[in-house]
Amino acid sequence: MQRIYFDANAGSRLRTAARHELNAWLDGQSRLTAETPSNPSSVHAGGREARRLVADADMRIRKFLSASPERLRLVYTSGGTEGCNSLIYGFYAGERGHIVTSSFEHPAMKEALARAVERGGEITQVAPGADGTIEVESVLSAVRSETMLVSIMLANNESGAVNPLLELTRSLRGAGYSGVIVSDITQGVGKLEFDLADLFAAGVDAVAFSGHKLGALPGVGVLVFPSGETGMSSGSQIAGRCNFYSPLLVGGPQQGRLRAGTENIPGIISLAGAVDEIAGGSDEARSRERKRLAGLRDKLWEMLRAKADCRRLTPTGEKAVPNTLLFQVCGVRADDLVVGFDLLGFSVSTGSACGSGKQELPQTALVYGLDQTEAAEVLRVSFDWDVTEEMVDCFSTAFAELVRRAGLSE
Amino acid sequence: MNQHQKILVAMSGGVDSSAAALLLRQQGYEVVGVAMQVWDYRNHAHNSSRATCCAPADFDDARRISELGEFPFYVFDFEGSFDREVISPFVAAYQSGLTPNPCIECNRKIKFRELYRRAAMLGIDAVATGHYAQIKRVSEDELGLFTGRDLAKDQSYFLFMLTQEELGRTLFPVGGMHKREVRALLADEGAVIAEKDESQDICFVTGSVGDFVERYSGRKTDGGEIVSRQGEILGRHGGVHNFTVGQRRGLGIAAANPLYVLQIDAVNQLVTVGEKADLDTAEFFVHSLSSTRRAVFPESGEKDFLVKVRYRQQALPCRVSFVSEDLLKVRFTGELTAICPGQLAVFYSPATDAEGDREVFGGGTIARNLEGEQLREYRRDSGAGERGVI
């Protein structure tokens, strides 16, 4: 049975170009029988070859992230979770200050923050506004003179809400905030058009994202700093204390001692392949593609709401990433729908795909004010890069069947 | 049965349900495995140590079986329902001096109801569990529920509430097997399941029930008096929820002969004790009836059955008579035994069938040996009957 994959926010399928990169690497591995280019730190020929592969991939990824690639410093990690942990641990370790964040961050960020303040400190969580996104004003009023760190995600993984990170950063710096600004940009990369160098120029200190949401292998992610003195953007100075980045993983001297450990070569080169594919074509082509996805998403919404009593939780227009639709199906349990869809060949989810065992309630739905019962009726559809209108139609038909059965079984 | 092709199998990760799922696969059915998480460790502090079921390792075992059998497996969250429909009434019943059987309530309100509902939702016609019980055709238009072939493992007692309609949609794949054959099946399939504590105790309580009830309700009662049948005060107790009829331990009273709990009055917090001979009951009442088939219980006159008044007991001969709608009087015709109000009485056929299996006709909730008006009052006061407390 041909399956239809509508759960890209949990993990995008491996992009074709990424697959080619990996095949080439595997072929290369088998050719070199005496040496396997697996450690870029080694002095010998194998090491140099590995270093070349990583450097080459790095250039391509930087070009994808900015029109001024020389202004970015990339550090490769094991994924988004390590990235979020690094952002927090790296800039706030043992302080007793104040942190401002949003109330719908990914668990990796939330838990990293919670653990950071165990030894002292306080967190203020800013709730989204009525349109489902974080408002600049809310963050500004939460920031105090003793605020040391601000962490607001670029886009929410469950609802797809896009937060005004650039505007927020400018406002914060403009208002005199001199603490650290970091962001989990995982769900925005590849879905939104932005230049990371602009974010750094505005005053962001570091960002992190995951590779497999872009169609690379799972197990690789990126931490991005402005190049130059690591950890300090132009606007960031904590009075009386230097706040350079402190690495999460220590050990060998890899990656300029910013992240110890042998680099994940297949992961990194798969990421280069993936971003090449995403970036392929002109700005205009990419813009058209984003519009296509948004159009299909909105068409799907219209079809679903015609078949059942639904409530949309994903913001409209530019306030959401184009591929995501989070919605409540009133009176029908979402975990039943997920399983029902699975058995019919469709992959969707109810929220973060991070638990084992039962499906978790989507936290963002709760943050948006739904109660536990309503949140248990919330489903997330997130298109992958190859979505077609036909897939959307099939999904809609399957939805109608499941809703009919739910009505029968009540 | 081969009118159904796709079966929804309830899997706990234990030997029986795992074998049931694999057996269905062997027989050519399409299987979808489902586990019910009724207990999330992270949320409960009522138990001092691990509860016996719903550990993440249990679901890993079930998941491995699904990988072996190449069928999909899902875990569903039943915590809210389980708390509302099983644990909460359980605590309330204990506090009323009754001895509930939560496994019956779970089967009735959660397990089977949710299984059927989910099956309908997923477009599946029939469900299966690993219970040791059998379903057979007994006439042209009726099915009957029977004891499992392995009488030492028979679980038909817990299934008496299944209706005729439900029997038509349910399979018990290992019901006709002996436990050793079930283990052999798993071994043949190369399935390795951690030996779990398969005690029939309550899955959500470790330690004493009394402690659990106190912690769950957050209340300690003042307790009351322990009295003899003649009303003589023999001692004090710390709350009726610590006692069950027939109990001998924990009374804290020195006496010439062992004393047993005869009766519990939750309203006045009185526990009446007596000697073993006083425990035996000649007759009792049963209400909140259900039957697996039509016209099973007498609507006038009397009928003979075998009855089990607790799970771990031999079925005893009795005579059942109609009192009023949804109320039967039961009189032991042979050996007598103690009865516990709140427990379930399940009625079996006096004779076995051609294969040596015994049919289960249904059952209901046991009530004190009260008549008519007194019984209605008792039911109202203890919240039994209409409110569905066990």
mmCIF file of N, CA and C in Angstrom, chain A residues 284-389:
data_model
loop_
_atom_site.group_PDB
_atom_site.id
_atom_site.type_symbol
_atom_site.label_atom_id
_atom_site.label_comp_id
_atom_site.label_asym_id
_atom_site.label_seq_id
_atom_site.Cartn_x
_atom_site.Cartn_y
_atom_site.Cartn_z
ATOM 1 N N GLU A 284 12.463 32.965 -6.383
ATOM 2 C CA GLU A 284 11.066 32.990 -6.822
ATOM 3 C C GLU A 284 10.470 31.598 -6.829
ATOM 4 N N ALA A 285 11.268 30.622 -7.259
ATOM 5 C CA ALA A 285 10.787 29.238 -7.297
ATOM 6 C C ALA A 285 10.478 28.756 -5.881
ATOM 7 N N ARG A 286 11.350 29.134 -4.965
ATOM 8 C CA ARG A 286 11.129 28.717 -3.574
ATOM 9 C C ARG A 286 9.877 29.377 -3.013
ATOM 10 N N SER A 287 9.723 30.609 -3.355
ATOM 11 C CA SER A 287 8.542 31.325 -2.869
ATOM 12 C C SER A 287 7.266 30.692 -3.414
ATOM 13 N N ARG A 288 7.330 30.297 -4.681
ATOM 14 C CA ARG A 288 6.163 29.640 -5.300
ATOM 15 C C ARG A 288 5.862 28.335 -4.577
ATOM 16 N N GLU A 289 6.920 27.615 -4.262
ATOM 17 C CA GLU A 289 6.744 26.320 -3.597
ATOM 18 C C GLU A 289 6.113 26.503 -2.218
ATOM 19 N N ARG A 290 6.547 27.531 -1.497
ATOM 20 C CA ARG A 290 5.949 27.793 -0.183
ATOM 21 C C ARG A 290 4.474 28.134 -0.350
ATOM 22 N N LYS A 291 4.179 28.904 -1.369
ATOM 23 C CA LYS A 291 2.781 29.275 -1.600
ATOM 24 C C LYS A 291 1.962 28.043 -1.968
ATOM 25 N N ARG A 292 2.564 27.139 -2.713
ATOM 26 C CA ARG A 292 1.869 25.919 -3.112
ATOM 27 C C ARG A 292 1.490 25.108 -1.881
ATOM 28 N N LEU A 293 2.459 24.960 -0.975
ATOM 29 C CA LEU A 293 2.197 24.200 0.240
ATOM 30 C C LEU A 293 1.105 24.867 1.082
ATOM 31 N N ALA A 294 1.237 26.171 1.228
ATOM 32 C CA ALA A 294 0.242 26.894 2.029
ATOM 33 C C ALA A 294 -1.140 26.757 1.396
ATOM 34 N N GLY A 295 -1.160 26.802 0.084
ATOM 35 C CA GLY A 295 -2.428 26.672 -0.625
ATOM 36 C C GLY A 295 -3.067 25.314 -0.385
ATOM 37 N N LEU A 296 -2.251 24.266 -0.424
ATOM 38 C CA LEU A 296 -2.773 22.922 -0.182
ATOM 39 C C LEU A 296 -3.230 22.780 1.266
ATOM 40 N N ARG A 297 -2.461 23.359 2.158
ATOM 41 C CA ARG A 297 -2.819 23.297 3.569
ATOM 42 C C ARG A 297 -4.173 23.956 3.805
ATOM 43 N N ASP A 298 -4.357 25.141 3.202
ATOM 44 C CA ASP A 298 -5.617 25.849 3.403
ATOM 45 C C ASP A 298 -6.768 25.139 2.696
ATOM 46 N N LYS A 299 -6.478 24.536 1.555
ATOM 47 C CA LYS A 299 -7.523 23.785 0.867
ATOM 48 C C LYS A 299 -7.952 22.594 1.731
ATOM 49 N N LEU A 300 -6.955 21.923 2.313
ATOM 50 C CA LEU A 300 -7.265 20.786 3.180
ATOM 51 C C LEU A 300 -8.155 21.230 4.335
ATOM 52 N N TRP A 301 -7.805 22.372 4.895
ATOM 53 C CA TRP A 301 -8.599 22.888 6.023
ATOM 54 C C TRP A 301 -10.061 23.076 5.611
ATOM 55 N N GLU A 302 -10.273 23.675 4.459
ATOM 56 C CA GLU A 302 -11.649 23.885 4.003
ATOM 57 C C GLU A 302 -12.389 22.565 3.817
ATOM 58 N N MET A 303 -11.684 21.567 3.294
ATOM 59 C CA MET A 303 -12.326 20.270 3.064
ATOM 60 C C MET A 303 -12.669 19.580 4.389
ATOM 61 N N LEU A 304 -11.764 19.684 5.349
ATOM 62 C CA LEU A 304 -11.997 18.997 6.617
ATOM 63 C C LEU A 304 -13.135 19.651 7.393
ATOM 64 N N ARG A 305 -13.149 20.963 7.402
ATOM 65 C CA ARG A 305 -14.179 21.622 8.210
ATOM 66 C C ARG A 305 -15.562 21.437 7.601
ATOM 67 N N ALA A 306 -15.596 21.093 6.301
ATOM 68 C CA ALA A 306 -16.892 20.821 5.679
ATOM 69 C C ALA A 306 -17.413 19.445 6.096
ATOM 70 N N LYS A 307 -16.522 18.599 6.580
ATOM 71 C CA LYS A 307 -16.932 17.222 6.875
ATOM 72 C C LYS A 307 -17.175 16.973 8.361
ATOM 73 N N ALA A 308 -16.669 17.868 9.207
ATOM 74 C CA ALA A 308 -16.840 17.659 10.638
ATOM 75 C C ALA A 308 -16.721 18.999 11.342
ATOM 76 N N ASP A 309 -17.124 19.011 12.600
ATOM 77 C CA ASP A 309 -17.021 20.228 13.390
ATOM 78 C C ASP A 309 -15.573 20.380 13.847
ATOM 79 N N CYS A 310 -14.807 21.217 13.150
ATOM 80 C CA CYS A 310 -13.384 21.362 13.445
ATOM 81 C C CYS A 310 -13.043 22.779 13.864
ATOM 82 N N ARG A 311 -11.943 22.877 14.569
ATOM 83 C CA ARG A 311 -11.481 24.184 15.014
ATOM 84 C C ARG A 311 -10.007 24.308 14.686
ATOM 85 N N ARG A 312 -9.636 25.335 13.908
ATOM 86 C CA ARG A 312 -8.260 25.467 13.465
ATOM 87 C C ARG A 312 -7.406 26.140 14.522
ATOM 88 N N LEU A 313 -6.263 25.575 14.832
ATOM 89 C CA LEU A 313 -5.359 26.162 15.825
ATOM 90 C C LEU A 313 -4.131 26.776 15.173
ATOM 91 N N THR A 314 -3.894 26.457 13.907
ATOM 92 C CA THR A 314 -2.763 27.048 13.200
ATOM 93 C C THR A 314 -3.135 28.451 12.751
ATOM 94 N N PRO A 315 -2.292 29.432 13.038
ATOM 95 C CA PRO A 315 -2.595 30.806 12.610
ATOM 96 C C PRO A 315 -2.710 30.897 11.089
ATOM 97 N N THR A 316 -3.326 31.950 10.634
ATOM 98 C CA THR A 316 -3.519 32.102 9.194
ATOM 99 C C THR A 316 -2.407 32.935 8.576
ATOM 100 N N GLY A 317 -2.332 32.846 7.274
ATOM 101 C CA GLY A 317 -1.418 33.682 6.501
ATOM 102 C C GLY A 317 0.041 33.511 6.876
ATOM 103 N N GLU A 318 0.724 34.637 6.946
ATOM 104 C CA GLU A 318 2.168 34.643 7.170
ATOM 105 C C GLU A 318 2.529 34.279 8.600
ATOM 106 N N LYS A 319 1.539 34.159 9.446
ATOM 107 C CA LYS A 319 1.836 33.886 10.857
ATOM 108 C C LYS A 319 2.059 32.411 11.135
ATOM 109 N N ALA A 320 2.026 31.589 10.075
ATOM 110 C CA ALA A 320 2.303 30.170 10.272
ATOM 111 C C ALA A 320 3.185 29.660 9.146
ATOM 112 N N VAL A 321 3.940 28.610 9.446
ATOM 113 C CA VAL A 321 4.716 27.970 8.382
ATOM 114 C C VAL A 321 3.725 27.328 7.401
ATOM 115 N N PRO A 322 4.107 27.184 6.143
ATOM 116 C CA PRO A 322 3.137 26.792 5.122
ATOM 117 C C PRO A 322 2.672 25.340 5.160
ATOM 118 N N ASN A 323 3.402 24.449 5.865
ATOM 119 C CA ASN A 323 3.074 23.031 5.707
ATOM 120 C C ASN A 323 2.238 22.434 6.842
ATOM 121 N N THR A 324 1.942 23.238 7.868
ATOM 122 C CA THR A 324 1.376 22.673 9.093
ATOM 123 C C THR A 324 -0.085 23.042 9.297
ATOM 124 N N LEU A 325 -0.854 22.078 9.763
ATOM 125 C CA LEU A 325 -2.234 22.339 10.148
ATOM 126 C C LEU A 325 -2.517 21.615 11.449
ATOM 127 N N LEU A 326 -2.728 22.376 12.509
ATOM 128 C CA LEU A 326 -3.102 21.809 13.808
ATOM 129 C C LEU A 326 -4.570 22.136 14.019
ATOM 130 N N PHE A 327 -5.385 21.140 14.284
ATOM 131 C CA PHE A 327 -6.824 21.425 14.402
ATOM 132 C C PHE A 327 -7.496 20.435 15.335
ATOM 133 N N GLN A 328 -8.592 20.876 15.922
ATOM 134 C CA GLN A 328 -9.369 20.038 16.816
ATOM 135 C C GLN A 328 -10.562 19.469 16.056
ATOM 136 N N VAL A 329 -10.808 18.173 16.225
ATOM 137 C CA VAL A 329 -12.010 17.568 15.650
ATOM 138 C C VAL A 329 -12.965 17.335 16.820
ATOM 139 N N CYS A 330 -13.916 18.219 16.971
ATOM 140 C CA CYS A 330 -14.764 18.210 18.165
ATOM 141 C C CYS A 330 -15.525 16.906 18.291
ATOM 142 N N GLY A 331 -15.403 16.286 19.460
ATOM 143 C CA GLY A 331 -16.162 15.073 19.731
ATOM 144 C C GLY A 331 -15.485 13.797 19.283
ATOM 145 N N VAL A 332 -14.304 13.887 18.705
ATOM 146 C CA VAL A 332 -13.614 12.677 18.250
ATOM 147 C C VAL A 332 -12.217 12.638 18.855
ATOM 148 N N ARG A 333 -11.847 11.518 19.430
ATOM 149 C CA ARG A 333 -10.535 11.429 20.041
ATOM 150 C C ARG A 333 -9.447 11.352 18.986
ATOM 151 N N ALA A 334 -8.434 12.190 19.152
ATOM 152 C CA ALA A 334 -7.374 12.255 18.156
ATOM 153 C C ALA A 334 -6.530 10.987 18.134
ATOM 154 N N ASP A 335 -6.353 10.329 19.287
ATOM 155 C CA ASP A 335 -5.524 9.108 19.244
ATOM 156 C C ASP A 335 -6.216 8.019 18.428
ATOM 157 N N ASP A 336 -7.553 7.986 18.462
ATOM 158 C CA ASP A 336 -8.287 7.072 17.591
ATOM 159 C C ASP A 336 -8.036 7.424 16.122
ATOM 160 N N LEU A 337 -8.042 8.723 15.828
ATOM 161 C CA LEU A 337 -7.850 9.162 14.444
ATOM 162 C C LEU A 337 -6.459 8.794 13.942
ATOM 163 N N VAL A 338 -5.463 9.018 14.785
ATOM 164 C CA VAL A 338 -4.094 8.706 14.358
ATOM 165 C C VAL A 338 -3.962 7.226 13.989
ATOM 166 N N VAL A 339 -4.513 6.373 14.836
ATOM 167 C CA VAL A 339 -4.443 4.937 14.559
ATOM 168 C C VAL A 339 -5.305 4.572 13.353
ATOM 169 N N GLY A 340 -6.493 5.156 13.295
ATOM 170 C CA GLY A 340 -7.378 4.906 12.160
ATOM 171 C C GLY A 340 -6.700 5.292 10.851
ATOM 172 N N PHE A 341 -6.087 6.472 10.851
ATOM 173 C CA PHE A 341 -5.379 6.921 9.654
ATOM 174 C C PHE A 341 -4.221 5.981 9.334
ATOM 175 N N ASP A 342 -3.499 5.567 10.370
ATOM 176 C CA ASP A 342 -2.354 4.687 10.146
ATOM 177 C C ASP A 342 -2.786 3.413 9.438
ATOM 178 N N LEU A 343 -3.886 2.849 9.904
ATOM 179 C CA LEU A 343 -4.351 1.606 9.296
ATOM 180 C C LEU A 343 -4.862 1.819 7.870
ATOM 181 N N LEU A 344 -5.212 3.072 7.553
ATOM 182 C CA LEU A 344 -5.644 3.370 6.189
ATOM 183 C C LEU A 344 -4.488 3.856 5.319
ATOM 184 N N GLY A 345 -3.292 3.959 5.924
ATOM 185 C CA GLY A 345 -2.132 4.312 5.123
ATOM 186 C C GLY A 345 -1.660 5.751 5.210
ATOM 187 N N PHE A 346 -2.160 6.507 6.208
ATOM 188 C CA PHE A 346 -1.762 7.909 6.339
ATOM 189 C C PHE A 346 -1.001 8.112 7.649
ATOM 190 N N SER A 347 0.084 8.886 7.585
ATOM 191 C CA SER A 347 0.862 9.148 8.791
ATOM 192 C C SER A 347 0.629 10.571 9.274
ATOM 193 N N VAL A 348 0.020 10.671 10.450
ATOM 194 C CA VAL A 348 -0.186 11.983 11.082
ATOM 195 C C VAL A 348 0.101 11.795 12.556
ATOM 196 N N SER A 349 -0.020 12.870 13.345
ATOM 197 C CA SER A 349 0.241 12.721 14.776
ATOM 198 C C SER A 349 -0.600 13.696 15.591
ATOM 199 N N THR A 350 -0.483 13.562 16.905
ATOM 200 C CA THR A 350 -1.254 14.450 17.767
ATOM 201 C C THR A 350 -0.403 15.574 18.348
ATOM 202 N N GLY A 351 0.894 15.447 18.268
ATOM 203 C CA GLY A 351 1.709 16.485 18.881
ATOM 204 C C GLY A 351 3.152 16.089 18.767
ATOM 205 N N SER A 352 3.959 16.511 19.680
ATOM 206 C CA SER A 352 5.365 16.136 19.660
ATOM 207 C C SER A 352 5.515 14.630 19.625
ATOM 208 N N ALA A 353 6.351 14.157 18.735
ATOM 209 C CA ALA A 353 6.539 12.710 18.609
ATOM 210 C C ALA A 353 7.670 12.244 19.504
ATOM 211 N N CYS A 354 7.625 12.620 20.755
ATOM 212 C CA CYS A 354 8.801 12.368 21.568
ATOM 213 C C CYS A 354 8.618 11.357 22.674
ATOM 214 N N GLY A 355 7.398 10.911 22.884
ATOM 215 C CA GLY A 355 7.199 9.964 23.975
ATOM 216 C C GLY A 355 7.373 8.537 23.480
ATOM 217 N N SER A 356 7.335 7.616 24.403
ATOM 218 C CA SER A 356 7.224 6.221 23.988
ATOM 219 C C SER A 356 5.969 5.702 24.644
ATOM 220 N N GLY A 357 5.302 4.777 24.041
ATOM 221 C CA GLY A 357 4.059 4.340 24.645
ATOM 222 C C GLY A 357 2.904 5.181 24.150
ATOM 223 N N LYS A 358 2.111 5.666 25.045
ATOM 224 C CA LYS A 358 0.900 6.363 24.618
ATOM 225 C C LYS A 358 1.232 7.677 23.944
ATOM 226 N N GLN A 359 0.276 8.207 23.196
ATOM 227 C CA GLN A 359 0.471 9.485 22.532
ATOM 228 C C GLN A 359 0.277 10.590 23.553
ATOM 229 N N GLU A 360 1.102 11.601 23.451
ATOM 230 C CA GLU A 360 1.021 12.705 24.394
ATOM 231 C C GLU A 360 0.027 13.750 23.911
ATOM 232 N N LEU A 361 -0.508 14.500 24.846
ATOM 233 C CA LEU A 361 -1.372 15.619 24.475
ATOM 234 C C LEU A 361 -0.511 16.723 23.877
ATOM 235 N N PRO A 362 -1.007 17.379 22.834
ATOM 236 C CA PRO A 362 -0.228 18.488 22.271
ATOM 237 C C PRO A 362 -0.218 19.658 23.241
ATOM 238 N N GLN A 363 0.981 19.973 23.739
ATOM 239 C CA GLN A 363 1.105 21.025 24.752
ATOM 240 C C GLN A 363 0.638 22.367 24.232
ATOM 241 N N THR A 364 0.898 22.604 22.954
ATOM 242 C CA THR A 364 0.527 23.897 22.387
ATOM 243 C C THR A 364 -0.983 24.107 22.446
ATOM 244 N N ALA A 365 -1.742 23.041 22.260
ATOM 245 C CA ALA A 365 -3.205 23.176 22.337
ATOM 246 C C ALA A 365 -3.610 23.628 23.735
ATOM 247 N N LEU A 366 -2.944 23.062 24.736
ATOM 248 C CA LEU A 366 -3.240 23.458 26.115
ATOM 249 C C LEU A 366 -2.851 24.917 26.333
ATOM 250 N N VAL A 367 -1.715 25.307 25.786
ATOM 251 C CA VAL A 367 -1.271 26.701 25.913
ATOM 252 C C VAL A 367 -2.266 27.642 25.246
ATOM 253 N N TYR A 368 -2.862 27.183 24.159
ATOM 254 C CA TYR A 368 -3.843 28.012 23.450
ATOM 255 C C TYR A 368 -5.182 28.079 24.179
ATOM 256 N N GLY A 369 -5.278 27.383 25.309
ATOM 257 C CA GLY A 369 -6.483 27.518 26.126
ATOM 258 C C GLY A 369 -7.467 26.375 26.030
ATOM 259 N N LEU A 370 -7.143 25.315 25.302
ATOM 260 C CA LEU A 370 -8.041 24.170 25.263
ATOM 261 C C LEU A 370 -7.893 23.395 26.564
ATOM 262 N N ASP A 371 -8.963 22.749 27.002
ATOM 263 C CA ASP A 371 -8.822 21.926 28.200
ATOM 264 C C ASP A 371 -8.341 20.531 27.773
ATOM 265 N N GLN A 372 -8.142 19.677 28.769
ATOM 266 C CA GLN A 372 -7.562 18.350 28.494
ATOM 267 C C GLN A 372 -8.402 17.541 27.510
ATOM 268 N N THR A 373 -9.702 17.599 27.673
ATOM 269 C CA THR A 373 -10.576 16.826 26.779
ATOM 270 C C THR A 373 -10.475 17.342 25.354
ATOM 271 N N GLU A 374 -10.493 18.663 25.203
ATOM 272 C CA GLU A 374 -10.407 19.251 23.863
ATOM 273 C C GLU A 374 -9.040 18.969 23.250
ATOM 274 N N ALA A 375 -7.991 19.096 24.074
ATOM 275 C CA ALA A 375 -6.637 18.863 23.566
ATOM 276 C C ALA A 375 -6.474 17.426 23.087
ATOM 277 N N ALA A 376 -7.244 16.511 23.685
ATOM 278 C CA ALA A 376 -7.174 15.110 23.262
ATOM 279 C C ALA A 376 -7.866 14.898 21.917
ATOM 280 N N GLU A 377 -8.454 15.963 21.376
ATOM 281 C CA GLU A 377 -9.123 15.856 20.072
ATOM 282 C C GLU A 377 -8.350 16.603 18.988
ATOM 283 N N VAL A 378 -7.097 16.949 19.315
ATOM 284 C CA VAL A 378 -6.323 17.766 18.384
ATOM 285 C C VAL A 378 -5.374 16.929 17.553
ATOM 286 N N LEU A 379 -5.396 17.155 16.266
ATOM 287 C CA LEU A 379 -4.588 16.404 15.312
ATOM 288 C C LEU A 379 -3.642 17.351 14.584
ATOM 289 N N ARG A 380 -2.460 16.861 14.233
ATOM 290 C CA ARG A 380 -1.535 17.678 13.452
ATOM 291 C C ARG A 380 -1.251 17.018 12.108
ATOM 292 N N VAL A 381 -1.422 17.796 11.058
ATOM 293 C CA VAL A 381 -1.030 17.375 9.710
ATOM 294 C C VAL A 381 0.137 18.265 9.313
ATOM 295 N N SER A 382 1.239 17.705 8.895
ATOM 296 C CA SER A 382 2.355 18.533 8.427
ATOM 297 C C SER A 382 2.911 17.894 7.155
ATOM 298 N N PHE A 383 2.742 18.623 6.052
ATOM 299 C CA PHE A 383 3.135 18.092 4.742
ATOM 300 C C PHE A 383 4.638 17.961 4.618
ATOM 301 N N ASP A 384 5.047 16.988 3.853
ATOM 302 C CA ASP A 384 6.443 16.861 3.482
ATOM 303 C C ASP A 384 6.645 17.539 2.128
ATOM 304 N N TRP A 385 7.860 17.524 1.649
ATOM 305 C CA TRP A 385 8.191 18.314 0.470
ATOM 306 C C TRP A 385 7.518 17.823 -0.813
ATOM 307 N N ASP A 386 7.020 16.592 -0.807
ATOM 308 C CA ASP A 386 6.476 16.053 -2.053
ATOM 309 C C ASP A 386 4.947 15.969 -2.060
ATOM 310 N N VAL A 387 4.314 16.771 -1.251
ATOM 311 C CA VAL A 387 2.854 16.691 -1.161
ATOM 312 C C VAL A 387 2.194 17.097 -2.482
ATOM 313 N N THR A 388 1.106 16.413 -2.807
ATOM 314 C CA THR A 388 0.349 16.747 -4.022
ATOM 315 C C THR A 388 -1.114 16.969 -3.665
ATOM 316 N N GLU A 389 -1.835 17.536 -4.594
ATOM 317 C CA GLU A 389 -3.255 17.775 -4.384
ATOM 318 C C GLU A 389 -4.005 16.453 -4.236
#
